[in-house]
Tab-separated table of C-alpha atoms and ligand atoms in Angstrom:
chain	number	residue	atom	x	y	z
A	7	MET	CA	0.000	0.000	0.000
A	8	SER	CA	1.291	3.489	-0.763
A	9	ASN	CA	2.348	5.596	2.187
A	10	LYS	CA	0.095	8.419	1.187
A	11	PHE	CA	-2.988	7.310	3.064
A	12	LYS	CA	-1.379	5.670	6.077
A	13	ARG	CA	-2.904	6.216	9.467
A	14	LEU	CA	-1.158	8.930	11.469
A	15	PRO	CA	1.321	7.564	14.024
A	16	GLY	CA	-0.207	7.200	17.474
A	17	PHE	CA	-3.784	6.992	16.140
A	18	ARG	CA	-5.905	3.872	16.005
A	19	ASP	CA	-8.459	2.348	13.678
A	20	PHE	CA	-11.169	0.418	15.439
A	21	PRO	CA	-12.257	-2.503	13.235
A	22	PRO	CA	-15.161	-4.417	14.791
A	23	GLU	CA	-13.068	-6.765	16.939
A	24	ASP	CA	-11.252	-3.782	18.507
A	25	LEU	CA	-14.448	-1.795	18.855
A	26	THR	CA	-15.998	-4.752	20.689
A	27	VAL	CA	-13.178	-4.544	23.239
A	28	ARG	CA	-13.537	-0.759	23.527
A	29	ALA	CA	-17.304	-1.037	23.999
A	30	HIS	CA	-16.796	-3.723	26.663
A	31	VAL	CA	-14.519	-1.377	28.642
A	32	PHE	CA	-16.786	1.659	28.191
A	33	GLU	CA	-19.858	-0.320	29.260
A	34	ALA	CA	-18.108	-1.425	32.472
A	35	TRP	CA	-17.079	2.191	33.193
A	36	ARG	CA	-20.621	3.443	32.583
A	37	ARG	CA	-22.233	0.726	34.719
A	38	VAL	CA	-19.950	1.512	37.644
A	39	SER	CA	-20.448	5.281	37.290
A	40	ARG	CA	-24.219	4.876	37.400
A	41	ARG	CA	-23.978	2.518	40.372
A	42	TYR	CA	-22.348	5.367	42.281
A	43	GLY	CA	-25.016	7.856	41.155
A	44	PHE	CA	-22.969	9.753	38.546
A	45	MET	CA	-24.451	11.485	35.487
A	46	GLU	CA	-22.704	11.458	32.093
A	47	TYR	CA	-21.672	14.692	30.349
A	48	ASP	CA	-19.552	15.669	27.355
A	49	GLY	CA	-18.013	18.807	25.899
A	50	PRO	CA	-16.437	19.989	22.635
A	51	PRO	CA	-13.298	18.217	21.400
A	52	LEU	CA	-11.859	21.579	20.311
A	53	GLU	CA	-11.322	24.284	22.939
A	54	PRO	CA	-9.628	27.682	23.207
A	55	LEU	CA	-5.880	27.160	23.660
A	56	GLU	CA	-5.995	29.476	26.668
A	57	LEU	CA	-7.970	26.884	28.660
A	58	TYR	CA	-4.864	24.688	28.972
A	59	VAL	CA	-2.012	27.170	29.180
A	60	GLU	CA	-0.939	27.517	32.826
A	61	LYS	CA	-3.851	25.492	34.200
A	62	SER	CA	-2.708	22.079	33.008
A	63	GLY	CA	1.040	22.552	33.400
A	64	GLU	CA	4.075	22.477	31.117
A	65	GLU	CA	4.026	18.805	30.222
A	66	ILE	CA	0.559	18.810	28.691
A	67	VAL	CA	0.997	22.230	27.053
A	68	ALA	CA	4.118	20.959	25.282
A	69	GLN	CA	2.014	18.102	23.888
A	70	LEU	CA	-0.927	20.139	22.611
A	71	TYR	CA	-2.396	19.710	19.170
A	72	ASN	CA	-2.985	23.419	18.673
A	73	PHE	CA	-3.511	25.644	15.647
A	74	GLN	CA	-5.175	28.815	14.474
A	75	ASP	CA	-8.682	28.294	13.092
A	76	LYS	CA	-10.084	30.155	10.076
A	77	GLY	CA	-11.420	32.853	12.387
A	78	ASP	CA	-7.877	33.446	13.734
A	79	ARG	CA	-8.711	31.858	17.084
A	80	GLU	CA	-5.975	29.961	18.897
A	81	VAL	CA	-7.503	26.525	19.506
A	82	ALA	CA	-6.409	23.090	20.751
A	83	LEU	CA	-7.806	19.580	20.580
A	84	ARG	CA	-8.592	18.671	24.182
A	85	PRO	CA	-5.636	16.870	25.815
A	86	GLU	CA	-7.630	16.239	29.005
A	87	MET	CA	-11.187	16.769	30.201
A	88	THR	CA	-10.711	18.519	33.542
A	89	PRO	CA	-10.366	22.117	32.219
A	90	SER	CA	-13.520	21.666	30.070
A	91	LEU	CA	-15.373	20.310	33.111
A	92	ALA	CA	-14.173	23.252	35.199
A	93	ARG	CA	-15.321	25.709	32.506
A	94	MET	CA	-18.717	23.995	32.219
A	95	LEU	CA	-19.204	24.064	35.967
A	96	ALA	CA	-17.858	27.601	36.318
A	97	GLU	CA	-20.878	28.625	34.230
A	98	ARG	CA	-23.493	26.590	36.074
A	99	SER	CA	-22.266	25.198	39.391
A	100	ARG	CA	-24.138	27.880	41.385
A	101	SER	CA	-27.460	26.448	40.292
A	102	LEU	CA	-26.543	22.785	40.809
A	103	PRO	CA	-27.102	20.903	44.070
A	104	LYS	CA	-23.797	19.783	45.628
A	105	PRO	CA	-22.007	17.494	45.531
A	106	ILE	CA	-22.036	17.353	41.753
A	107	ARG	CA	-21.238	13.839	40.518
A	108	TRP	CA	-20.420	13.796	36.818
A	109	PHE	CA	-18.593	11.383	34.543
A	110	SER	CA	-17.511	11.360	30.924
A	111	VAL	CA	-15.678	9.158	28.395
A	112	PRO	CA	-14.004	11.654	26.019
A	113	GLN	CA	-11.402	11.013	23.337
A	114	LEU	CA	-8.308	13.091	24.076
A	115	PHE	CA	-5.331	14.159	21.984
A	116	ARG	CA	-1.715	14.629	23.041
A	117	TYR	CA	1.276	14.918	20.762
A	118	GLU	CA	3.355	12.443	22.773
A	119	ARG	CA	6.324	10.371	21.747
A	120	HIS	CA	4.622	7.215	20.542
A	121	GLN	CA	5.543	4.287	22.839
A	122	ARG	CA	3.924	1.347	24.596
A	123	GLY	CA	0.884	2.561	26.496
A	124	ARG	CA	1.174	6.095	25.108
A	125	LEU	CA	-0.588	7.123	21.925
A	126	ARG	CA	-1.551	10.446	20.394
A	127	GLU	CA	-5.221	9.834	21.045
A	128	HIS	CA	-6.843	7.881	23.832
A	129	PHE	CA	-10.173	7.561	25.548
A	130	GLN	CA	-10.318	8.455	29.198
A	131	TRP	CA	-12.974	7.712	31.799
A	132	ASN	CA	-13.302	10.885	33.850
A	133	VAL	CA	-15.085	10.808	37.193
A	134	ASP	CA	-15.316	13.968	39.290
A	135	VAL	CA	-17.039	15.092	42.481
A	136	VAL	CA	-17.411	18.851	42.824
A	137	GLY	CA	-18.569	20.722	45.899
A	138	GLU	CA	-17.289	18.505	48.733
A	139	LYS	CA	-14.034	19.242	50.512
A	140	GLY	CA	-13.983	16.313	52.981
A	141	VAL	CA	-11.831	13.213	52.424
A	142	SER	CA	-14.949	11.081	52.013
A	143	ALA	CA	-15.206	12.547	48.478
A	144	ASP	CA	-11.557	11.643	47.780
A	145	ALA	CA	-12.207	8.102	49.001
A	146	GLU	CA	-15.435	7.761	46.978
A	147	VAL	CA	-13.597	8.776	43.812
A	148	LEU	CA	-10.749	6.298	44.283
A	149	ALA	CA	-13.226	3.530	45.174
A	150	ILE	CA	-15.051	4.113	41.867
A	151	GLY	CA	-11.783	3.854	39.944
A	152	ILE	CA	-10.921	0.605	41.675
A	153	ASP	CA	-14.430	-0.731	41.071
A	154	GLY	CA	-14.104	0.143	37.388
A	155	LEU	CA	-11.131	-2.241	37.266
A	156	ARG	CA	-12.856	-4.906	39.358
A	157	GLU	CA	-15.849	-4.758	37.022
A	158	LEU	CA	-13.493	-5.805	34.225
A	159	GLY	CA	-12.204	-8.776	36.215
A	160	LEU	CA	-9.007	-7.328	37.730
A	161	THR	CA	-8.217	-7.950	41.401
A	162	ASP	CA	-5.872	-6.579	44.066
A	163	GLN	CA	-3.349	-9.114	42.748
A	164	ASP	CA	-3.340	-7.319	39.404
A	165	VAL	CA	-3.497	-3.629	40.295
A	166	ARG	CA	-2.670	-1.221	43.087
A	167	ALA	CA	-3.353	2.421	43.864
A	168	ARG	CA	-0.427	4.543	45.039
A	169	VAL	CA	-1.722	7.492	47.035
A	170	SER	CA	-0.121	10.630	48.325
A	171	ASP	CA	-1.083	14.155	49.353
A	172	ARG	CA	0.454	17.359	48.036
A	173	ARG	CA	-0.500	19.101	51.304
A	174	LEU	CA	1.539	16.582	53.297
A	175	LEU	CA	4.437	16.867	50.853
A	176	SER	CA	4.259	20.631	51.170
A	177	ALA	CA	4.241	20.393	54.996
A	178	LEU	CA	7.262	18.070	54.878
A	179	LEU	CA	9.148	20.438	52.612
A	180	GLY	CA	8.169	23.345	54.870
A	181	ALA	CA	9.431	21.431	57.889
A	182	VAL	CA	12.905	21.174	56.375
A	183	GLY	CA	12.903	24.852	55.423
A	184	VAL	CA	11.801	24.871	51.766
A	185	GLU	CA	10.059	28.197	51.049
A	186	GLU	CA	6.503	28.049	49.725
A	187	GLU	CA	7.415	29.414	46.275
A	188	ARG	CA	10.146	26.768	45.833
A	189	ARG	CA	7.791	23.878	46.568
A	190	PRO	CA	6.352	23.475	43.030
A	191	ALA	CA	9.941	23.012	41.778
A	192	ALA	CA	10.493	20.453	44.548
A	193	PHE	CA	7.283	18.631	43.475
A	194	SER	CA	8.620	18.449	39.964
A	195	VAL	CA	11.866	16.843	41.217
A	196	ILE	CA	9.892	14.305	43.290
A	197	ASP	CA	7.590	13.585	40.325
A	198	LYS	CA	10.605	12.621	38.210
A	199	MET	CA	12.427	10.752	40.986
A	200	GLU	CA	11.526	7.281	39.748
A	201	ARG	CA	12.880	8.066	36.295
A	202	GLU	CA	15.952	9.983	37.401
A	203	GLY	CA	17.047	7.894	40.405
A	204	PRO	CA	17.877	8.916	44.008
A	205	HIS	CA	21.309	10.417	43.353
A	206	LYS	CA	20.327	12.880	40.652
A	207	SER	CA	17.065	13.690	42.443
A	208	ARG	CA	18.904	14.572	45.649
A	209	GLN	CA	21.226	16.905	43.757
A	210	ARG	CA	18.351	18.537	41.919
A	211	LEU	CA	16.226	18.938	45.037
A	212	SER	CA	19.101	20.607	46.816
A	213	ALA	CA	19.805	22.892	43.843
A	214	GLU	CA	16.146	23.846	43.364
A	215	THR	CA	15.347	24.516	47.021
A	216	GLY	CA	18.602	25.546	48.656
A	217	VAL	CA	18.448	22.825	51.355
A	218	SER	CA	21.629	20.841	51.927
A	219	SER	CA	22.236	17.727	49.896
A	220	ALA	CA	22.105	15.606	53.072
A	221	MET	CA	18.747	17.132	54.050
A	222	ALA	CA	17.404	16.635	50.505
A	223	GLY	CA	18.467	12.979	50.755
A	224	ASP	CA	16.636	12.584	54.090
A	225	VAL	CA	13.419	14.064	52.672
A	226	LEU	CA	13.505	11.848	49.607
A	227	GLU	CA	14.084	8.779	51.752
A	228	LEU	CA	11.170	9.686	53.990
A	229	LEU	CA	8.859	9.625	50.956
A	230	GLY	CA	9.079	5.835	50.958
A	231	ALA	CA	8.109	5.549	54.646
A	232	ASP	CA	4.728	4.867	56.279
A	233	LEU	CA	2.582	7.555	57.903
A	234	ASP	CA	3.649	6.784	61.485
A	235	THR	CA	7.315	7.106	60.565
A	236	VAL	CA	6.643	10.395	58.775
A	237	ALA	CA	4.726	11.804	61.757
A	238	ALA	CA	7.379	10.574	64.216
A	239	HIS	CA	10.069	12.327	62.201
A	240	PHE	CA	8.531	15.760	62.838
A	241	PRO	CA	6.843	15.453	66.265
A	242	GLU	CA	6.918	19.220	66.819
A	243	ARG	CA	5.343	20.089	63.460
A	244	ASP	CA	1.552	20.494	63.719
A	245	GLU	CA	1.023	20.864	59.954
A	246	VAL	CA	2.697	17.516	59.326
A	247	GLY	CA	0.606	15.891	62.088
A	248	GLN	CA	-2.639	17.320	60.671
A	249	GLU	CA	-1.900	16.143	57.166
A	250	VAL	CA	-0.913	12.691	58.421
A	251	ALA	CA	-4.224	12.494	60.344
A	252	ARG	CA	-6.213	13.456	57.246
A	253	LEU	CA	-4.490	10.875	55.109
A	254	SER	CA	-5.045	8.196	57.786
A	255	GLU	CA	-8.751	9.004	57.827
A	256	TYR	CA	-8.826	8.629	54.037
A	257	MET	CA	-7.133	5.214	54.295
A	258	ASP	CA	-9.622	4.143	56.979
A	259	ILE	CA	-12.575	5.066	54.771
A	260	LEU	CA	-11.123	3.054	51.887
A	261	ASP	CA	-10.704	0.087	54.245
A	262	ALA	CA	-14.321	0.420	55.358
A	263	MET	CA	-15.384	0.446	51.690
A	264	GLY	CA	-13.597	-2.865	51.169
A	265	VAL	CA	-10.952	-1.599	48.744
A	266	GLY	CA	-8.108	-1.114	51.238
A	267	SER	CA	-6.154	-4.072	49.842
A	268	PHE	CA	-5.696	-2.143	46.579
A	269	VAL	CA	-4.313	0.977	48.258
A	270	GLU	CA	-0.746	1.835	49.298
A	271	LEU	CA	0.697	5.052	50.639
A	272	ASP	CA	3.469	6.340	48.394
A	273	LEU	CA	4.573	9.917	48.876
A	274	ARG	CA	6.668	9.772	45.705
A	275	ILE	CA	3.429	10.259	43.768
A	276	VAL	CA	2.978	13.947	42.950
A	277	ARG	CA	1.290	13.936	39.518
A	278	GLY	CA	2.501	16.092	36.662
A	279	LEU	CA	-0.543	18.340	36.283
A	280	ALA	CA	-0.288	21.778	37.851
A	281	TYR	CA	-3.770	22.123	39.332
A	282	TYR	CA	-3.761	19.438	42.058
A	283	THR	CA	-3.985	20.751	45.612
A	284	GLY	CA	-4.469	17.730	47.907
A	285	ILE	CA	-4.662	13.941	47.826
A	286	VAL	CA	-3.336	12.554	44.535
A	287	PHE	CA	-3.187	8.968	43.324
A	288	GLU	CA	-2.217	6.736	40.435
A	289	LEU	CA	-3.272	3.186	39.623
A	290	PHE	CA	-0.690	0.756	38.280
A	291	ASP	CA	-0.445	-2.894	37.334
A	292	ARG	CA	1.038	-4.688	40.336
A	293	LYS	CA	3.985	-6.090	38.446
A	294	GLY	CA	4.983	-2.542	37.565
A	295	GLU	CA	5.486	-3.407	33.910
A	296	LEU	CA	3.127	-0.868	32.426
A	297	ARG	CA	2.617	2.883	32.683
A	298	ALA	CA	-0.085	4.349	34.905
A	299	ILE	CA	-3.622	3.132	34.172
A	300	CYS	CA	-5.257	6.016	35.955
A	301	GLY	CA	-4.365	9.247	37.700
A	302	GLY	CA	-6.311	11.756	39.707
A	303	GLY	CA	-6.633	13.842	42.785
A	304	ARG	CA	-8.062	16.914	44.436
A	305	TYR	CA	-8.010	20.251	42.630
A	306	ASP	CA	-9.764	22.837	44.777
A	307	ARG	CA	-8.737	25.954	42.839
A	308	LEU	CA	-9.402	25.125	39.208
A	309	LEU	CA	-13.011	26.370	38.992
A	310	GLU	CA	-11.893	29.750	40.292
A	311	LEU	CA	-9.025	29.841	37.802
A	312	VAL	CA	-11.468	29.493	34.905
A	313	GLY	CA	-13.716	32.230	36.282
A	314	GLY	CA	-16.235	30.325	38.389
A	315	GLU	CA	-17.098	30.325	42.080
A	316	ALA	CA	-14.533	28.592	44.275
A	317	GLN	CA	-15.521	24.935	44.583
A	318	PRO	CA	-13.593	22.007	46.016
A	319	ALA	CA	-13.226	19.225	43.458
A	320	VAL	CA	-11.705	15.783	43.118
A	321	GLY	CA	-11.582	13.303	40.262
A	322	PHE	CA	-9.561	10.999	38.037
A	323	GLY	CA	-8.900	10.037	34.451
A	324	MET	CA	-8.484	6.371	33.491
A	325	GLY	CA	-7.125	5.702	30.017
A	326	ASP	CA	-8.206	2.853	27.762
A	327	VAL	CA	-4.765	2.077	26.294
A	328	VAL	CA	-2.789	0.681	29.241
A	329	LEU	CA	-5.937	-0.865	30.691
A	330	THR	CA	-6.670	-2.794	27.493
A	331	ASP	CA	-3.049	-4.020	27.376
A	332	LEU	CA	-3.381	-5.267	30.953
A	333	LEU	CA	-6.732	-6.973	30.284
A	334	GLY	CA	-5.108	-8.704	27.320
A	335	GLU	CA	-2.191	-9.928	29.444
A	336	ARG	CA	-4.577	-11.306	32.060
A	337	GLY	CA	-6.826	-13.030	29.501
A	338	LEU	CA	-9.744	-10.765	30.383
A	339	LEU	CA	-10.687	-9.507	26.940
A	340	PRO	CA	-14.213	-10.271	25.725
A	341	ASN	CA	-14.953	-12.724	22.953
A	342	THR	CA	-14.869	-10.721	19.733
A	343	ALA	CA	-16.083	-13.492	17.391
A	344	ARG	CA	-19.041	-12.718	15.152
A	345	SER	CA	-22.335	-14.055	16.390
A	346	LEU	CA	-25.907	-14.317	15.191
A	347	ASP	CA	-29.070	-15.933	16.523
A	348	PHE	CA	-30.159	-17.283	13.115
A	349	TYR	CA	-29.035	-17.681	9.551
A	350	VAL	CA	-31.879	-18.356	7.120
A	351	VAL	CA	-31.078	-20.730	4.271
A	352	ALA	CA	-33.423	-20.805	1.271
A	353	VAL	CA	-33.371	-24.022	-0.750
A	354	GLY	CA	-34.036	-22.602	-4.193
A	355	GLU	CA	-34.451	-19.025	-5.347
A	356	GLU	CA	-38.283	-19.215	-5.308
A	357	LEU	CA	-38.156	-19.382	-1.527
A	358	ARG	CA	-36.047	-16.218	-1.169
A	359	PRO	CA	-39.099	-13.926	-0.584
A	360	ARG	CA	-40.224	-16.329	2.121
A	361	ALA	CA	-36.744	-16.267	3.687
A	362	LEU	CA	-36.731	-12.448	3.657
A	363	SER	CA	-40.120	-12.324	5.295
A	364	LEU	CA	-39.035	-14.753	8.019
A	365	ALA	CA	-35.778	-12.874	8.631
A	366	GLN	CA	-37.661	-9.581	9.012
A	367	ALA	CA	-40.222	-11.146	11.347
A	368	LEU	CA	-37.426	-12.475	13.566
A	369	ARG	CA	-35.569	-9.146	13.498
A	370	GLU	CA	-38.773	-7.377	14.562
A	371	ARG	CA	-38.748	-9.694	17.570
A	372	GLY	CA	-35.231	-8.518	18.437
A	373	ARG	CA	-33.307	-11.537	17.132
A	374	SER	CA	-30.137	-11.155	15.071
A	375	VAL	CA	-30.578	-12.728	11.648
A	376	SER	CA	-28.667	-12.914	8.403
A	377	TYR	CA	-29.035	-14.674	5.057
A	378	SER	CA	-27.194	-14.805	1.751
A	379	LEU	CA	-27.477	-11.597	-0.229
A	380	LYS	CA	-27.055	-13.473	-3.486
A	381	ARG	CA	-28.163	-16.670	-5.101
A	382	GLN	CA	-26.099	-19.478	-3.595
A	383	ALA	CA	-26.086	-23.240	-3.278
A	384	VAL	CA	-27.261	-24.573	0.082
A	385	GLY	CA	-23.737	-25.725	1.018
A	386	LYS	CA	-22.348	-22.220	0.467
A	387	GLN	CA	-25.150	-20.708	2.532
A	388	PHE	CA	-24.243	-23.046	5.392
A	389	LYS	CA	-20.614	-21.972	5.082
A	390	SER	CA	-21.643	-18.342	5.435
A	391	ALA	CA	-23.761	-19.277	8.447
A	392	VAL	CA	-20.625	-20.648	10.102
A	393	THR	CA	-18.539	-17.596	9.131
A	394	GLU	CA	-21.155	-15.273	10.570
A	395	GLY	CA	-21.321	-17.222	13.838
A	396	ALA	CA	-24.966	-18.335	13.598
A	397	ARG	CA	-26.125	-20.385	16.580
A	398	GLU	CA	-29.009	-21.857	14.546
A	399	VAL	CA	-29.708	-22.230	10.861
A	400	ILE	CA	-33.291	-22.209	9.644
A	401	VAL	CA	-33.621	-24.138	6.400
A	402	LEU	CA	-36.595	-23.294	4.193
A	403	GLY	CA	-37.094	-26.182	1.761
A	404	PRO	CA	-40.048	-26.483	-0.666
A	405	ASP	CA	-41.504	-29.662	0.884
A	406	GLU	CA	-41.236	-28.368	4.440
A	407	VAL	CA	-42.634	-24.930	3.611
A	408	ALA	CA	-45.566	-26.643	1.863
A	409	ARG	CA	-46.235	-28.367	5.198
A	410	GLY	CA	-45.868	-25.061	7.116
A	411	VAL	CA	-42.586	-26.052	8.793
A	412	ALA	CA	-38.836	-25.366	8.557
A	413	VAL	CA	-35.826	-27.414	9.640
A	414	VAL	CA	-33.815	-25.730	12.400
A	415	ARG	CA	-30.248	-26.924	12.888
A	416	ASP	CA	-28.376	-26.243	16.111
A	417	MET	CA	-24.908	-25.352	14.835
A	418	VAL	CA	-23.153	-26.462	18.018
A	419	SER	CA	-24.694	-29.912	18.502
A	420	GLY	CA	-25.581	-30.438	14.837
A	421	LYS	CA	-29.055	-31.609	15.920
A	422	GLU	CA	-31.981	-30.810	13.671
A	423	ARG	CA	-35.662	-30.399	14.461
A	424	GLU	CA	-38.780	-29.332	12.614
A	425	VAL	CA	-40.431	-26.154	13.812
A	426	SER	CA	-43.662	-24.683	12.479
A	427	LEU	CA	-43.188	-21.429	10.582
A	428	GLU	CA	-45.851	-19.903	12.761
A	429	ASP	CA	-43.832	-20.710	15.888
A	430	LEU	CA	-40.779	-19.166	14.271
A	431	GLY	CA	-42.750	-15.940	13.992
A	432	ASP	CA	-43.511	-16.088	10.314
A	433	ASP	CA	-47.172	-15.595	11.034
A	434	GLY	CA	-47.639	-12.918	8.441
A	435	TRP	CA	-46.279	-14.469	5.272
A	436	ARG	CA	-46.510	-10.943	4.211
A	437	MET	CA	-45.838	-10.937	0.497
A	438	ARG	CA	-48.688	-9.386	-1.316
A	439	GLU	CA	-50.588	-12.048	-3.283
A	440	SER	CA	-49.819	-11.372	-6.887
B	513	LIG	P1	-3.402	12.148	33.350
B	513	LIG	O1	-2.562	11.514	34.390
B	513	LIG	O2	-2.756	13.091	32.420
B	513	LIG	O3	-4.597	12.869	34.123
B	513	LIG	O4	-4.099	11.012	32.519
B	513	LIG	C1	-4.838	9.991	33.154
B	513	LIG	C2	-4.612	8.649	32.485
B	513	LIG	O5	-4.897	8.759	31.091
B	513	LIG	C3	-3.185	8.139	32.531
B	513	LIG	O6	-2.932	7.453	33.734
B	513	LIG	C4	-3.129	7.211	31.315
B	513	LIG	O7	-3.689	5.932	31.600
B	513	LIG	C5	-4.064	7.887	30.346
B	513	LIG	N1	-3.275	8.642	29.352
B	513	LIG	C6	-2.802	9.897	29.453
B	513	LIG	N2	-2.117	10.242	28.358
B	513	LIG	C7	-2.171	9.176	27.524
B	513	LIG	C8	-1.646	8.884	26.214
B	513	LIG	N3	-0.954	9.785	25.532
B	513	LIG	N4	-1.906	7.676	25.684
B	513	LIG	C9	-2.609	6.757	26.360
B	513	LIG	N5	-3.128	6.961	27.590
B	513	LIG	C10	-2.900	8.153	28.157
B	513	LIG	C11	-5.527	13.676	33.539
B	513	LIG	O8	-5.690	13.759	32.352
B	513	LIG	C12	-6.429	14.386	34.533
B	513	LIG	N6	-7.214	15.390	33.804
B	513	LIG	C13	-7.298	13.390	35.266
B	513	LIG	C14	-8.243	14.024	36.239
B	513	LIG	C15	-9.609	14.080	36.141
B	513	LIG	N7	-7.900	14.637	37.357
B	513	LIG	C16	-9.012	15.069	37.971
B	513	LIG	N8	-10.049	14.745	37.224
């Protein structure tokens, strides 16, 4: 094939077998969302560029698909849903009862380096609670994400949630003398720690914040500790104690909801997006072979930033790409074979009108039915029935039809039986008498 019409790198076609998998995942996401009382929304795929600049953070802005439209507007394909949600709610949150529970399954676009688990378009289940500042909302949101994975057959042996809190990280940095305005730079160092390793991270943290290299090393080491150790390290620091207490309460709620076995504290999680203000989390495959399946957290200032009333908010985005890879590895993908209830075989062309009438009658009753679109020998029609995955074949032969019956063959057992055409639903042999 010539290169001219090749698919763009990082974009996917969805032939039916792949769309079946996608639909299976989306249906699970939607079922779980509704079970938790969430309503579905959507927004435009193209937004003003301005919506993402500053609010989303450098990483996403560098990956934008942006251009000038014919009206000279600076626009971008949406790389994430949260700014659109914030804009939508900035316009109407005053009139909505709180908490607002909304979900969406948008297609998003990021000009990323194409690699395993990262494409230039993906679908992302977004679940957000707006208008509740307590940790119960944070816990509810993470529980939904975990349930979305359980609904697809994954267990706590397959996936884990790594949770952290930017407020606790900020208190820790404050406790070792990092000024408030240097903390975002420190977050960025921590965010990259897993990629860059402890040595480089310690050097960078020290350079970015002015704390000694030894102190930077201590802080980074503490990020791998449990909450008691963290609290014990700064007994005289109230802010640290308060944040530890909040995070413990969050963990307790998740335990009470029965999802505690999925959740682990990990203060190395910061999240790349600029707008998070509190608890943040990411879901990963337990073996740690794949990139993050899901990421989210609390973002209490975003609605204000896009011109709305201040509203606390928390949510996540779960992508379809890594998740589908993981489902494949665990043998949890749905059967994508073609399937039909019936294939109608006409023995002889004169019976074709009768076959059409029967097929339509069955379709009206909600059954899936197919038949040969052209004149074909009976053997060939049976072959097509197999190709199309028919569970039963209805054979209309002249002798049987004359007696008001058809032969129905079960394609699994091979057993055949006679069934009256009336019972099959062909009660209105509806061809006009000529
Ligand atoms: P995010 O971490 O940028 O968060 O994306 C969430 C998830 O989307 C990732 O964990 C990953 O599974 C998937 N994802 C992101 N980029 C790609 C890509 N290029 N290819 C394939 N999958 C990808 C957000 O987008 C936040 N807006 C989530 C959120 C909602 N926070 C609060 N509410």
